[in-house]
XYZ file of C-alpha atoms in Angstrom:
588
model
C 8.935 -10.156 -0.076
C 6.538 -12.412 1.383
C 2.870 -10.721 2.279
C 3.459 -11.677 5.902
C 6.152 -8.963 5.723
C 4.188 -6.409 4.139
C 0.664 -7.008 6.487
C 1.697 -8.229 9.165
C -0.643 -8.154 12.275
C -2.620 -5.468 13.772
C -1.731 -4.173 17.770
C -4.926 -3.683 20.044
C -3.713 -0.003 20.559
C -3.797 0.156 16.878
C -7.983 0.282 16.769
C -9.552 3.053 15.326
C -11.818 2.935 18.291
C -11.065 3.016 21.757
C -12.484 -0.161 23.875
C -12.804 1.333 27.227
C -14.745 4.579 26.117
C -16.530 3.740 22.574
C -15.333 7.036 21.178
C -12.629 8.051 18.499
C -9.456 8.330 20.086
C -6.723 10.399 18.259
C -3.174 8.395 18.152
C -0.630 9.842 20.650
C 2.194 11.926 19.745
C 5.539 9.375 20.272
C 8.894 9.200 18.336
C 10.552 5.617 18.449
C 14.056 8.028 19.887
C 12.211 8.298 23.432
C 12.011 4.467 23.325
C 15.661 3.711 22.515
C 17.149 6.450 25.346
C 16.073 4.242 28.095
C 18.666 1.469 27.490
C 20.981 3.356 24.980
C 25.035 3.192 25.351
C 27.930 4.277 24.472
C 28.493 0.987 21.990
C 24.969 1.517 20.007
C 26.529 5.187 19.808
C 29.456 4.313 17.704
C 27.419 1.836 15.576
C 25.074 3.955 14.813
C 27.402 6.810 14.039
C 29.393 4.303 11.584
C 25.913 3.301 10.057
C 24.923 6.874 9.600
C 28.540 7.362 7.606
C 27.946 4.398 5.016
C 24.244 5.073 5.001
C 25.241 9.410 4.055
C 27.679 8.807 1.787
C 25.323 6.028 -0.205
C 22.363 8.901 -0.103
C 24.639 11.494 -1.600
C 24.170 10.465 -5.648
C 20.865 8.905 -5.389
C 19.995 12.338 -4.255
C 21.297 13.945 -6.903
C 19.940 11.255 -9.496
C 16.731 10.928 -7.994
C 16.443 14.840 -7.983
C 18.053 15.185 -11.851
C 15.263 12.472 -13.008
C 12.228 13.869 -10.957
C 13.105 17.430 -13.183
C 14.366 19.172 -9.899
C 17.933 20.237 -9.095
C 20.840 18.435 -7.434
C 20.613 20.849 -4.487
C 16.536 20.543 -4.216
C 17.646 16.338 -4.056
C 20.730 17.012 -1.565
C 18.264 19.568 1.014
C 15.251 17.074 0.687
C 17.355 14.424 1.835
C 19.099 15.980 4.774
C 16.129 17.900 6.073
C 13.492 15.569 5.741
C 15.989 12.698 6.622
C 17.281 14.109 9.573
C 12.862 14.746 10.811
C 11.867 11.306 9.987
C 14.734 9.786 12.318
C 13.952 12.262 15.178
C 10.316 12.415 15.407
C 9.267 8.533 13.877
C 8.017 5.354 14.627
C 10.991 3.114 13.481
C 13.987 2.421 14.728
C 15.728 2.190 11.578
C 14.521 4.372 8.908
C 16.051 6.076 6.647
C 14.011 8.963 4.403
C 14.616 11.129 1.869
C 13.870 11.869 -1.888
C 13.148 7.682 -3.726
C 12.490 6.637 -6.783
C 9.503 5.787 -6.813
C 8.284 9.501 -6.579
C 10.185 10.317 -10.101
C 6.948 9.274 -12.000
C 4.718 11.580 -9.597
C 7.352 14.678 -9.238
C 8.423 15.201 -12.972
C 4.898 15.068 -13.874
C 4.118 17.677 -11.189
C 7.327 19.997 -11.814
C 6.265 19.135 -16.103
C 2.451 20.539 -15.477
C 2.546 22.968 -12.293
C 6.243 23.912 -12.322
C 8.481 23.562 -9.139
C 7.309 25.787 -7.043
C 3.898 24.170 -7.076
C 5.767 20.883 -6.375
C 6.873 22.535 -2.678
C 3.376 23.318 -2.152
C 1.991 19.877 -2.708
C 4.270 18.261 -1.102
C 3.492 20.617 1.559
C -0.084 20.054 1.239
C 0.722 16.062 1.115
C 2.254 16.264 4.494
C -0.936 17.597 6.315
C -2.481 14.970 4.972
C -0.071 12.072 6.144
C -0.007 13.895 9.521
C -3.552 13.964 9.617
C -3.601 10.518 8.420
C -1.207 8.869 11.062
C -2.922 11.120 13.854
C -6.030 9.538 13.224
C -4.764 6.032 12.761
C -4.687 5.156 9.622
C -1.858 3.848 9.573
C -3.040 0.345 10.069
C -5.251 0.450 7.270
C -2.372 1.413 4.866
C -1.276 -2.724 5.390
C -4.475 -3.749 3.926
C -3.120 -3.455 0.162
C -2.718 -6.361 -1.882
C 0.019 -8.202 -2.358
C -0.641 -7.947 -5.917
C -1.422 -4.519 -6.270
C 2.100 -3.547 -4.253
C 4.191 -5.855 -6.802
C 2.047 -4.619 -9.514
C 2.569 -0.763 -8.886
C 6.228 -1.412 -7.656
C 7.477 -2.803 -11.160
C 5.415 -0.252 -12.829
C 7.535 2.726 -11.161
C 11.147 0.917 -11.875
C 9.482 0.457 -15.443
C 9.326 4.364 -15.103
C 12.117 5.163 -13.680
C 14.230 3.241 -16.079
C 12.295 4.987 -19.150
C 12.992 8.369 -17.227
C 16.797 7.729 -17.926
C 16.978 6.956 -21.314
C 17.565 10.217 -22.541
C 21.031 10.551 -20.533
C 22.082 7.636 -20.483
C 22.391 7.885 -24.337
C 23.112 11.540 -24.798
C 20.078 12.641 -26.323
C 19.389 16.228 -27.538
C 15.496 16.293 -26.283
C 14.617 19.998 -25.511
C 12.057 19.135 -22.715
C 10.635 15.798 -22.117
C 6.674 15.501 -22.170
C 5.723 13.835 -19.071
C 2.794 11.419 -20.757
C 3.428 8.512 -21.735
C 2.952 8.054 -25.552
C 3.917 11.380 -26.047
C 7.450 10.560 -24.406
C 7.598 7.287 -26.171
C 7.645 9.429 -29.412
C 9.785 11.906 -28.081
C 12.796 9.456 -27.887
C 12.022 7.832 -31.137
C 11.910 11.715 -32.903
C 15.376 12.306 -31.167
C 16.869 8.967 -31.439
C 19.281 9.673 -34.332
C 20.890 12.969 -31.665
C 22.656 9.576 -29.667
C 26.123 11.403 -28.339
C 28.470 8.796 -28.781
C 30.740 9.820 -25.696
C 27.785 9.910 -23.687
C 26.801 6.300 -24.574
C 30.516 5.234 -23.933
C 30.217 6.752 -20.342
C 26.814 5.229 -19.815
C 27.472 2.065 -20.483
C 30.997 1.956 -18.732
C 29.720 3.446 -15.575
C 26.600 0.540 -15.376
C 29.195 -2.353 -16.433
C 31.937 -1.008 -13.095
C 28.680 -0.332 -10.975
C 27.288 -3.792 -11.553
C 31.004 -5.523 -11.167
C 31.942 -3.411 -7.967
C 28.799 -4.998 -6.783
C 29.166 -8.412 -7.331
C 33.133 -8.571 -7.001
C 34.625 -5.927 -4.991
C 34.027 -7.503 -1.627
C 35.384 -11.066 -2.721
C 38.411 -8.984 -4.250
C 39.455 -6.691 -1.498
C 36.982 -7.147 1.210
C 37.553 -3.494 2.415
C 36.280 -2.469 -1.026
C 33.223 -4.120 -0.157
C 32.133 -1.591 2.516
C 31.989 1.254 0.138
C 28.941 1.166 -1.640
C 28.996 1.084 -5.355
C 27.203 4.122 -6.581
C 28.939 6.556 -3.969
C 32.121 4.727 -5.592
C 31.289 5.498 -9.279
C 30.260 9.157 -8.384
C 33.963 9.773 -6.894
C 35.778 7.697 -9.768
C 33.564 9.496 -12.897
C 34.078 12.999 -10.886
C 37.624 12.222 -10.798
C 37.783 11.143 -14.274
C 35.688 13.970 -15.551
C 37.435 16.915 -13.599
C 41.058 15.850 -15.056
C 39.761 14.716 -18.672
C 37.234 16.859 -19.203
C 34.977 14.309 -21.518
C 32.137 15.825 -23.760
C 29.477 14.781 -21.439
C 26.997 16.778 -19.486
C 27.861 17.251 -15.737
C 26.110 18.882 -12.960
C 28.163 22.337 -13.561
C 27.050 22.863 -17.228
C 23.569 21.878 -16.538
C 22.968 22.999 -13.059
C 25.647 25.238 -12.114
C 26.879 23.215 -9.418
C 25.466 22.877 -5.699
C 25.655 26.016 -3.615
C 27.364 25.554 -0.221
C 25.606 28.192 1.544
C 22.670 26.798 3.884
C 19.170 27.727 2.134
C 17.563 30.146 4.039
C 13.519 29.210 5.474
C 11.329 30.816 2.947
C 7.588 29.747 2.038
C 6.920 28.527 -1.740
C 5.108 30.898 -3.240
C 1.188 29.851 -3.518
C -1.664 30.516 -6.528
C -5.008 30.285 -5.050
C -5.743 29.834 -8.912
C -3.908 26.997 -8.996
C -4.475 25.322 -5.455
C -7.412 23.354 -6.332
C -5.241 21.363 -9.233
C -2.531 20.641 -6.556
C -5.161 18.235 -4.548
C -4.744 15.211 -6.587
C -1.100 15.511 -7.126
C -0.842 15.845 -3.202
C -3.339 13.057 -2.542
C -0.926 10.984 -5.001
C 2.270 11.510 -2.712
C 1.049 11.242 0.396
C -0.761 7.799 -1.155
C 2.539 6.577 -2.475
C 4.703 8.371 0.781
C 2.160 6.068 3.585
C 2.930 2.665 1.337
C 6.446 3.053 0.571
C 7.191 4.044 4.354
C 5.331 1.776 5.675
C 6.378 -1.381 3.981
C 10.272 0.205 4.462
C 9.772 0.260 8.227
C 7.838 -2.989 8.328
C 10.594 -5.218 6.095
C 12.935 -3.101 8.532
C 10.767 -4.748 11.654
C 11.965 -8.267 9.964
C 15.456 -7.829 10.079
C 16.247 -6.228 13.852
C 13.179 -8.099 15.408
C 11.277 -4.674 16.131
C 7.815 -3.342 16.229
C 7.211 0.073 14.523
C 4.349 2.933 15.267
C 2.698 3.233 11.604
C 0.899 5.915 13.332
C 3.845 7.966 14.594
C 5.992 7.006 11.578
C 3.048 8.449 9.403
C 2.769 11.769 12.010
C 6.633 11.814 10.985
C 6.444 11.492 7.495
C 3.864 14.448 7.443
C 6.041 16.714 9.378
C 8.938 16.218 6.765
C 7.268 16.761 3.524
C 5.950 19.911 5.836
C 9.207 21.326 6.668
C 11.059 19.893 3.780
C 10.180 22.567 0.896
C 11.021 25.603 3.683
C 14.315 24.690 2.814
C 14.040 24.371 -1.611
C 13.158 20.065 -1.160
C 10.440 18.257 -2.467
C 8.619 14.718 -1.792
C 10.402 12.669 0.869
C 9.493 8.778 2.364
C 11.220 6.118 4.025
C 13.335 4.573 1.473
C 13.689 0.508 1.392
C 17.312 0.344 -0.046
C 18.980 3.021 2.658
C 17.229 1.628 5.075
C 18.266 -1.782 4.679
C 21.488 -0.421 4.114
C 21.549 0.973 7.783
C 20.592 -2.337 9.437
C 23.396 -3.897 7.335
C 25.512 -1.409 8.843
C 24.711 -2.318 12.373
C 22.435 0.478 13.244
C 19.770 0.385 15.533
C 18.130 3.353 16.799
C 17.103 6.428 14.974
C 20.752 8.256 15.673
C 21.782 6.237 12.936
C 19.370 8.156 10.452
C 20.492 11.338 12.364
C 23.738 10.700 11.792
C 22.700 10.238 8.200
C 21.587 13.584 7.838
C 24.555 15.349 9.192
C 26.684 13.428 7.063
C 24.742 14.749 4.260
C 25.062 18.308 5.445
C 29.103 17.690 5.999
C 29.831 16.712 2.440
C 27.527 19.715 0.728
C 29.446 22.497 3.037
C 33.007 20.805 2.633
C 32.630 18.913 -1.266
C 30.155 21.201 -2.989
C 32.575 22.639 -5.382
C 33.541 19.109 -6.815
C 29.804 18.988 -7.751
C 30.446 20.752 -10.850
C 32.274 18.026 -12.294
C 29.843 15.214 -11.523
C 28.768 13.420 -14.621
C 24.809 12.803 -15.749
C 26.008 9.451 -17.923
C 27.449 8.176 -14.499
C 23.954 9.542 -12.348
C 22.035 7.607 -15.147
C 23.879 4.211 -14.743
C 22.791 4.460 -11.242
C 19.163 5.246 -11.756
C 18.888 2.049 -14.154
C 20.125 -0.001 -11.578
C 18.222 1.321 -9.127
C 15.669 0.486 -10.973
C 16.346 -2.775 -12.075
C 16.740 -3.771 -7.959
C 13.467 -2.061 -7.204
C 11.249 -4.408 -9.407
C 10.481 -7.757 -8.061
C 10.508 -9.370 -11.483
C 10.533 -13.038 -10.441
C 6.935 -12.149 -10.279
C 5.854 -11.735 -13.543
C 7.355 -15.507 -14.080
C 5.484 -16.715 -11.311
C 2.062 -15.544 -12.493
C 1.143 -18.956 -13.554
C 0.883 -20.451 -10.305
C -1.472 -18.239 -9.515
C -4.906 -17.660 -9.543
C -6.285 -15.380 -12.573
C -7.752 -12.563 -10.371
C -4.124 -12.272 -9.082
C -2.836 -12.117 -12.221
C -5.311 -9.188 -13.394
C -4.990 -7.338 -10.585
C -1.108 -7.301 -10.523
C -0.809 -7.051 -14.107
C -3.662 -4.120 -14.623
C -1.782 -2.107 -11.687
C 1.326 -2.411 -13.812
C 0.258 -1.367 -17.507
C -1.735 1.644 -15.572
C 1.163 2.556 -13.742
C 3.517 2.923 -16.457
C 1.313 3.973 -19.043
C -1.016 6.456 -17.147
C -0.677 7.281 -13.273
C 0.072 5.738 -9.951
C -3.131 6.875 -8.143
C -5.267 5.855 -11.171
C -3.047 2.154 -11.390
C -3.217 2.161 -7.022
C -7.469 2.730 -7.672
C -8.081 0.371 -10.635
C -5.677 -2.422 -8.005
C -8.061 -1.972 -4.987
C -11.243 -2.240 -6.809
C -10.380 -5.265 -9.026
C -8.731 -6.594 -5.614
C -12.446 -5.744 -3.473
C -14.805 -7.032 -6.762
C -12.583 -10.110 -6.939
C -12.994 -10.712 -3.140
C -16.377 -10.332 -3.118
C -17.217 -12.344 -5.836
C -14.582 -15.308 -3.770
C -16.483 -14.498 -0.603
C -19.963 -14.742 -2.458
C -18.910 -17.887 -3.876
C -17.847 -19.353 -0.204
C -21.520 -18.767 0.558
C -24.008 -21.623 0.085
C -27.335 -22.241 0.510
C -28.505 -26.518 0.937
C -31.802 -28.201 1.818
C -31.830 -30.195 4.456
C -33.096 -33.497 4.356
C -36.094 -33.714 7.329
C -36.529 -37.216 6.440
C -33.478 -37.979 8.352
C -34.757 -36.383 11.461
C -38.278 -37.395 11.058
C -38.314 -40.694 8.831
C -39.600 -41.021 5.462
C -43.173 -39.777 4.834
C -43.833 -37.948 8.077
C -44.372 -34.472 6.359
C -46.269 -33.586 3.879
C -50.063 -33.217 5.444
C -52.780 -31.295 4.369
C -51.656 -31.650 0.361
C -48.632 -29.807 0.880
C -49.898 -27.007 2.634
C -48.621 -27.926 5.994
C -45.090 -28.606 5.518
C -41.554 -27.843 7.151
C -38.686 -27.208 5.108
C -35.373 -26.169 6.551
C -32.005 -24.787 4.906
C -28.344 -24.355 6.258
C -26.035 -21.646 5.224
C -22.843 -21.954 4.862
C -20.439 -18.385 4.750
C -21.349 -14.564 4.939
C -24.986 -13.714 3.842
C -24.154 -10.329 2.582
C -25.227 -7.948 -0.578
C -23.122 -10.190 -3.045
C -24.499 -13.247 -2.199
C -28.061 -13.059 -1.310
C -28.610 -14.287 -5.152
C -28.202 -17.408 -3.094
C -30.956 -16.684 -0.620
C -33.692 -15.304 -3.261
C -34.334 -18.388 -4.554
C -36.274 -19.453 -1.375
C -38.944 -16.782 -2.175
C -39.736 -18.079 -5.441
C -39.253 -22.278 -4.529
C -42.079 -24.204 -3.525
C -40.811 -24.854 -0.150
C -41.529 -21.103 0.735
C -45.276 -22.334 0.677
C -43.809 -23.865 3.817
C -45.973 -23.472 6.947
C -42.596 -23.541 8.934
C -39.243 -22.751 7.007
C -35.954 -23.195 9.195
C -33.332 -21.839 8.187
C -29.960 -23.434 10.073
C -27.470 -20.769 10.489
C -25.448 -22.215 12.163
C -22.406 -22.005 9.600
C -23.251 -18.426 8.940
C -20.348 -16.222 10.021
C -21.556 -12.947 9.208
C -24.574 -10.653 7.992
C -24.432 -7.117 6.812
C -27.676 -4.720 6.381
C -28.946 -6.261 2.582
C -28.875 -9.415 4.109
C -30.906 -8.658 7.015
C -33.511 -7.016 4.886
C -33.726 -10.287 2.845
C -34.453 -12.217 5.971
C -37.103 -9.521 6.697
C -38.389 -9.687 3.586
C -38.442 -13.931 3.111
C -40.783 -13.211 6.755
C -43.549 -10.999 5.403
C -43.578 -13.115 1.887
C -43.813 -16.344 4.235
C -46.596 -13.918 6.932
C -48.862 -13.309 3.836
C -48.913 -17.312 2.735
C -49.674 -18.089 6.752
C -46.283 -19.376 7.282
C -43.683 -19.005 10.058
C -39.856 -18.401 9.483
C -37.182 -19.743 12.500
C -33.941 -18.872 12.720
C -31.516 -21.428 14.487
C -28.181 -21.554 15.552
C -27.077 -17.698 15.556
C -23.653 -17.130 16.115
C -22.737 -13.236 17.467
C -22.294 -10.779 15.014
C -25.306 -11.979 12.803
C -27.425 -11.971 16.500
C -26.542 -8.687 17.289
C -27.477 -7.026 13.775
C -30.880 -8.986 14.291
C -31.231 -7.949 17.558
C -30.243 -4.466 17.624
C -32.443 -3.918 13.925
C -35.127 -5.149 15.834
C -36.110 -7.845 13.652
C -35.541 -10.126 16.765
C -38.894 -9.087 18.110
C -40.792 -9.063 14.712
C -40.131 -12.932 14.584
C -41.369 -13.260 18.508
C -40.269 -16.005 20.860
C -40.997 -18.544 18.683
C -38.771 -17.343 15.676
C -35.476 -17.348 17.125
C -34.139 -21.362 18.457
C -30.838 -22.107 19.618
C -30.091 -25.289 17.685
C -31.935 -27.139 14.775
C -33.143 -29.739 16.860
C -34.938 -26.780 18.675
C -36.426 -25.647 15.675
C -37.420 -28.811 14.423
C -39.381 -29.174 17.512
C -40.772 -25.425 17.517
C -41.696 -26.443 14.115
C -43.806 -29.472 14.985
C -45.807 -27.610 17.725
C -46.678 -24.675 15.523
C -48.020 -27.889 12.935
C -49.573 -29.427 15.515
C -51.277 -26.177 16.826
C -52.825 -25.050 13.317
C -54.388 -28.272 12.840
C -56.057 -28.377 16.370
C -57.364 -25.277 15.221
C -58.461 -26.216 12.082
C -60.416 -29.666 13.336
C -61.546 -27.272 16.196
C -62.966 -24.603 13.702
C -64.832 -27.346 11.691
């Protein structure tokens, strides 16, 4: 995934500050379905209907497994993905995207549902989707793109890293009572328990991931109809079929879950500790962190494949609205999802009946198949997981490191070691501040200070009067004179040539100034006004004029103190000369 797919560029709507009026102005309220009615027809009906079938029936066991591994229930998995699914295609801002329950929330939601229990999950993820809503309606959605590269790839392979740690234990059968949700403390874990391996478990595992990868890669050149069913909705059906008539020693859905009830849950609200509210912040903050990325970058690889636009704003509105209504009906944690989503392009669809379509699908198969449920194999749920996993990470990466530059390498490689060893939000955190002090010491580096040589302009031996006392010096700067690089610009009080009676300082190459390096300028003035010398600033492109002007340090420097070239300056510079030593003869 190149960056130009993840950034992309901004829209003028997409400001966080309207033009015409100067004030904040909220983002309007407008799902991508209104869009697609206007030219919608009975053709895009059928293929989105056929891409909501194949896109449904894929959804069904990474529901389950992404449920199972995040410490939920199947039916928690099943209900997050229909009723958050079925909100995010109505109400957002893609054509094509597919949500419900991913994997890259397993990390965040077994550590939640480990600590708080589930019932605090609902309310987090409740209190997650205020804060996406809140976020898309005031437009950040925009400022969600402005995550490195590095830090995406970084935290990415960190959460499959997860994910496929997450699985070990049933994929091999192992008798852990309850699995600690830190790191070390899991690592442990499975070595304590190692020697509990269930051999019959193992067997399944391992058959289940060899079938999964070979329907993959060979189905479709086989029997190209085969190649339309995807592979883990094809290993669910052949291990439930397997399991129900042979009855292997493994452990399904039925003996550890009970099955999946076919009854529609009723609406009730999670039950909420004020005691315990103020710990859910931080876990919420963390999914509706991860929820705004993952979305985002789904609906904007998405944009690359059908040629579309999408609202980050609206999809964000959507996203909230989901994880809102989502736990009223037993769910958890829901985003756009890359994989399903891709899927349903694949599929032909193209408007957000597609991902309705999805959902109903969903809602078919637990009120007509529910009852099979029982006989639905972990070892089988697990081989799908690890797969999942493997496809997530963009591995090539870690290979490619070398070509790059070292602060790439830190920040990509720091975001993964945090990830899998501590948090996301901690891992996300330490990315974007090695990513900012990285950029600002690049940025600080760009910026130069040089002398220029007056002997050009003025010929050899021309300045220099009064021993030294009556001298011009000028400088150029090159970049962004800002608080990282004014290091650069401090010399100048200390060298000789601030005993200048005129220093110029050519800014003509200067592309920006923030507030520290205005007050350097102000301060280089008074150092030079107390030594009875005169500072002139040439060349001023707009942004660094309007910070001068508007701090008022246009009028401290006077008419004289502001030129519009250097040739300007150099004359300015010669009359002010000139002037002092009229004065001078004159006074003696």
């Amino acid at each position: 995934m190149s960056e130009a797919e993840i950034t992309g560029s901004l829209r003028p709507e997409e400001t966080l500050l309207s033009k015409a009026s100067g004030r904040f102005a909220f983002a309007r309220f407008r799902p991508k379905l209104l869009d697609c009615l206007k030219d919608y027809t009975p053709e895009l009906l059928a293929k989105d209907m056929a891409a909501g079938v194949t896109v449904g029936v894929l959804a069904l066991p990474l529901a389950i497994a992404f449920a199972i591994a995040s410490g939920c229930s199947p039916t928690a998995g099943i209900w997050t993905a229909i009723v958050a699914g079925f909100v995010i295609s109505l109400l957002g801002g893609s054509r094509v995207q597919i949500g419900g329950p991913t994997g890259a929330f397993i990390p965040i939601v077994f550590g939640i549902v480990s600590v708080y229990g589930f019932q605090n999950l609902m309310v987090a993820t409740m209190i997650a989707g205020i804060l996406l809503f809140v976020m898309g309606l005031t437009k950040m959605g925009v400022l969600i793109r402005f995550i490195p590269i590095s830090v995406v790839i970084g935290f990415t392979n960190g959460i499959a890293v997860v994910i496929f740690m997450s699985q070990i234990k049933d994929f091999f059968g192992l008798n852990i009572p309850s699995m600690p949700a830190e790191f070390f403390e899991r690592m442990e874990t499975l070595w304590l328990y190692a020697n509990t391996m269930q051999a019959p478990t193992v067997a399944m595992s391992a058959a289940s991931l060899f079938a999964l990868i070979l329907w993959n890669k060979k189905a479709g050149k086989w029997i190209p109809a085969l190649g339309k069913i995807p592979g883990p909705l094809a290993l669910l059906l052949v291990a439930t079929g397997l399991q129900a008539v042979f009855a292997f020693p493994v452990e399904t859905i039925g003996s550890k879950f009970g099955g999946i009830p076919q009854d529609i849950p009723a609406l009730t609200l999670p039950s909420l500790s004020l005691s315990t509210l103020n710990q859910l912040i931080q876990p919420a903050i963390a999914i509706a962190l991860l929820g705004a990325i993952e979305s985002l970058l789904s609906a904007r690889v998405a944009d690359a494949a059908i040629d579309d636009r999408h609202d980050p704003n609206q999809e964000l509105m959507a996203q909230g609205l989901a994880n809102i209504v989502a736990p009223l009906f037993g769910g958890f944690a829901a985003t756009g999802a890359i994989a399903r989503t891709s899927t349903n392009v694949r599929a032909g669809g193209r408007s957000p009946f597609s991902g309705i379509f999805h959902a109903l699908t969903l809602l078919l198969v637990v009120v007509i198949a529910a009852p099979a449920a029982v006989y639905v194999p972990l070892p089988a749920l697990s081989a799908i997981l690890m797969l999942v996993a493997w496809n997530m990470g963009e591995w090539h990466a870690f290979t490619e490191l070398r070509r790059f530059t070292i602060p790439y390498r830190a920040i990509l490689l720091s975001t993964f070691i945090v990830t899998v060893v501590f948090d996301l939000t901690l891992a996300v955190e330490l990315g974007m501040i090695l990513a900012c002090l990285f950029y600002l010491y690049r940025m600080s580096e760009l910026t130069q200070v040089e002398r220029i040589p007056l002997e050009d302009y003025y010929g050899s031996g021309a300045l220099g009067a009064q021993q030294g006392q009556q001298r011009i010096a000028a400088y150029r700067i090159y970049g962004s004179l800002f608080f990282a690089a004014i290091s650069k610009l401090e010399a100048l009080l200390e060298n000789q040539d601030a005993m200048a009676r005129v220093l110029i300082l050519d800014l003509t190459k200067m592309v920006s100034l923030d507030t520290t390096g205005l007050d350097l300028l102000q301060t280089l003035e008074r150092t030079l006004g107390k030594r009875g010398g005169v500072l002139i600033l040439s060349g001023l492109n707009t942004q660094p004029a309007s910070l001068i002007e508007r701090s008022g340090f246009a009028q401290t420097l006077g008419a004289h103190g502001i030129s519009s070239s250097l040739t300007d300056a150099l004359l300015r510079a010669q009359l002010i000369i000139q002037s002092n030593t009229l004065a001078t003869e004159q006074t003696a």
